[in-house]
Amino acid sequence: MSNLKQIGYFACAIFAVKGMGFILLPITTRLLEQQEFGQLNFLVTLSALCSLVVSLGLPELLLKQQYDSFKEKMALFRDALILILFFCLMFILFGFVFSEDIIKALPANIKLIDLKLLIINLALAAILSIPYTYYRLFDHAQKYCFYSVSHALIQTCLTITLLVLGYNITGVMVSGVVCTLIILAFTVHDIADAIKVSYAEFSWRIKKSQGVFLLSIISSGLFVYAGNGAENWFIVAYFDEKLLANYYVAAQFAIITSFTFEPIRLWWFAKRFNLIKTNKLQYQQYAILSLNTGLVLCVIMAIIAPLLLNFVLPAHYHGHDEWLVLLILVVAIRHHSDILNIGCYMHKNGVYVSVVNLLTACLGLTLLYFLVPRFAVEGVIAALAIMQSFKLVCFYILSQHLEPLQLDFFAVIPSWLALVSITFVTLQFESSLTAKGLILVFYITGLAFQYKSLFLPAIKKLVKGHDYAQLL
């Protein structure tokens, strides 16, 4: 299967999983009370944090290790599956024994049964990551797509059914456990024959020396979590689940912006390391083009996302357009740090990435601690904006030091002017749709002139194709 088809299948899987999540959003906000919805979102936040530890970084280790022998690769998968099975059993046992103490330590009001179901689902999802990694590594993107889409579809249908029947948060958690267990059974059965490698042929493959790598993966994930989930803890701790519910829906609609950029991210991240070595000039052009593409999506979503939120969600979630637009601004900054960090990944075994993430996490947690109690959600957004800006500056300076590039940042100035203008209009005026529309028209017109060298050949080709079809 070609690389393009592989990327297509992975993109299809991502769209399906994320799409089903957004389909559920207007349903869960109507079938759950606002406080219940906030509690559910806190469980999602807790799940994201725990999953960083439960998976042990094994998927990354499996992708990183390269062996000449296919059998030896399978031996590594065998050992990874055994290790994660053992760890997950210990995780479930520990979680169940201390579940009441964990409940008391959490800032949100969580039912004991919901926490226990979450613990089971986390363990099952961690085990499921092993067959999913197998599909990614050995070009089985079609299977990865099939199982991911099936998982999302079955879970969405079961969740809606249980919510309608009145099982509330517990119903959502039950659907997660049942569907993950079903997909896990099928995937493990599918790869079972491939990973049947005897210890007489290959001994235990996971060495102590690899423990450092696994710890670095887990710690890096925890550092990133400080700016992508930790804010929910502060909101619940200082306020309540209702405020978290309002913030969460705004954040989810802001995330749609990242979601729309995901296919481009898949394409760019897959080829950027090779391109910077073979054609640095083209790499620089594509880097700026990727930045501008992300900004175009941010500008469009800054107009569409508030309308979409107010259209699909109940009335008590409306009235927070300014949060949404400011969060999209944070997404734009984070997008820049993702694109402008290539040197940090290419040199020193990526150690600078962990260092920057650690410093960013410390800054972010400090800002959240001081700003959230005083300014609530506005404090959260300010902390995220400062933290992501700091991360961007650190990555860019270090990357330029390690791998100097000549990037044409003047090309992204019109996009930033448009995004900042829309943000200003949203913050200052209540009825601002007309002004936003005018900004968008001027921006798109300027963008067309800026990239006419890209658009004109495509338009000419389309016109020629149309004329040829007429002749036929």
Short mmCIF file of N, CA and C in Angstrom, two decimals, residues 121 124 128 132 147 150-159 172-186:
data_model
loop_
_atom_site.label_atom_id
_atom_site.label_comp_id
_atom_site.label_asym_id
_atom_site.label_seq_id
_atom_site.Cartn_x
_atom_site.Cartn_y
_atom_site.Cartn_z
N ASN A 121 -11.48 0.81 32.05
CA ASN A 121 -11.37 1.29 30.67
C ASN A 121 -9.96 1.75 30.35
N LEU A 124 -7.84 -1.39 29.76
CA LEU A 124 -8.16 -2.02 28.47
C LEU A 124 -7.60 -1.20 27.31
N LEU A 128 -4.95 -2.21 24.41
CA LEU A 128 -5.34 -2.04 23.00
C LEU A 128 -4.31 -1.27 22.20
N TYR A 132 -2.78 -1.77 18.10
CA TYR A 132 -2.88 -0.59 17.23
C TYR A 132 -1.49 -0.16 16.75
N TYR A 147 -10.86 -0.89 12.70
CA TYR A 147 -11.12 -1.09 14.12
C TYR A 147 -11.37 0.24 14.84
N SER A 150 -14.89 1.35 13.81
CA SER A 150 -15.86 0.45 14.45
C SER A 150 -16.00 0.79 15.93
N HIS A 151 -14.86 1.01 16.57
CA HIS A 151 -14.85 1.37 18.00
C HIS A 151 -15.65 2.64 18.24
N ALA A 152 -15.37 3.67 17.45
CA ALA A 152 -16.04 4.96 17.62
C ALA A 152 -17.54 4.84 17.35
N LEU A 153 -17.90 4.10 16.30
CA LEU A 153 -19.31 3.97 15.92
C LEU A 153 -20.12 3.20 16.96
N ILE A 154 -19.57 2.05 17.40
CA ILE A 154 -20.28 1.23 18.40
C ILE A 154 -20.41 1.98 19.72
N GLN A 155 -19.33 2.63 20.13
CA GLN A 155 -19.37 3.34 21.41
C GLN A 155 -20.34 4.51 21.36
N THR A 156 -20.38 5.23 20.25
CA THR A 156 -21.33 6.34 20.11
C THR A 156 -22.77 5.86 20.21
N CYS A 157 -23.08 4.80 19.49
CA CYS A 157 -24.46 4.27 19.51
C CYS A 157 -24.84 3.76 20.90
N LEU A 158 -23.93 3.03 21.54
CA LEU A 158 -24.21 2.49 22.87
C LEU A 158 -24.32 3.60 23.90
N THR A 159 -23.48 4.62 23.79
CA THR A 159 -23.54 5.75 24.73
C THR A 159 -24.88 6.47 24.64
N VAL A 172 -22.24 6.28 30.15
CA VAL A 172 -21.11 6.65 29.29
C VAL A 172 -19.89 5.81 29.62
N MET A 173 -19.62 5.61 30.91
CA MET A 173 -18.46 4.83 31.32
C MET A 173 -18.63 3.36 30.95
N VAL A 174 -19.84 2.81 31.11
CA VAL A 174 -20.09 1.41 30.73
C VAL A 174 -19.87 1.21 29.24
N SER A 175 -20.35 2.14 28.43
CA SER A 175 -20.17 2.00 26.98
C SER A 175 -18.69 1.99 26.61
N GLY A 176 -17.89 2.78 27.31
CA GLY A 176 -16.44 2.79 27.06
C GLY A 176 -15.80 1.46 27.35
N VAL A 177 -16.16 0.86 28.49
CA VAL A 177 -15.58 -0.43 28.88
C VAL A 177 -16.00 -1.53 27.91
N VAL A 178 -17.30 -1.60 27.60
CA VAL A 178 -17.82 -2.66 26.73
C VAL A 178 -17.20 -2.60 25.34
N CYS A 179 -17.18 -1.41 24.76
CA CYS A 179 -16.67 -1.27 23.38
C CYS A 179 -15.17 -1.50 23.30
N THR A 180 -14.42 -1.00 24.26
CA THR A 180 -12.97 -1.23 24.26
C THR A 180 -12.66 -2.71 24.42
N LEU A 181 -13.43 -3.39 25.26
CA LEU A 181 -13.23 -4.83 25.46
C LEU A 181 -13.51 -5.61 24.18
N ILE A 182 -14.55 -5.23 23.45
CA ILE A 182 -14.89 -5.91 22.19
C ILE A 182 -13.78 -5.75 21.17
N ILE A 183 -13.34 -4.51 20.96
CA ILE A 183 -12.30 -4.24 19.97
C ILE A 183 -10.98 -4.89 20.39
N LEU A 184 -10.69 -4.87 21.69
CA LEU A 184 -9.46 -5.49 22.19
C LEU A 184 -9.45 -6.99 21.89
N ALA A 185 -10.57 -7.66 22.10
CA ALA A 185 -10.66 -9.10 21.84
C ALA A 185 -10.37 -9.41 20.38
N PHE A 186 -10.95 -8.63 19.47
CA PHE A 186 -10.74 -8.86 18.04
C PHE A 186 -9.30 -8.58 17.62
#
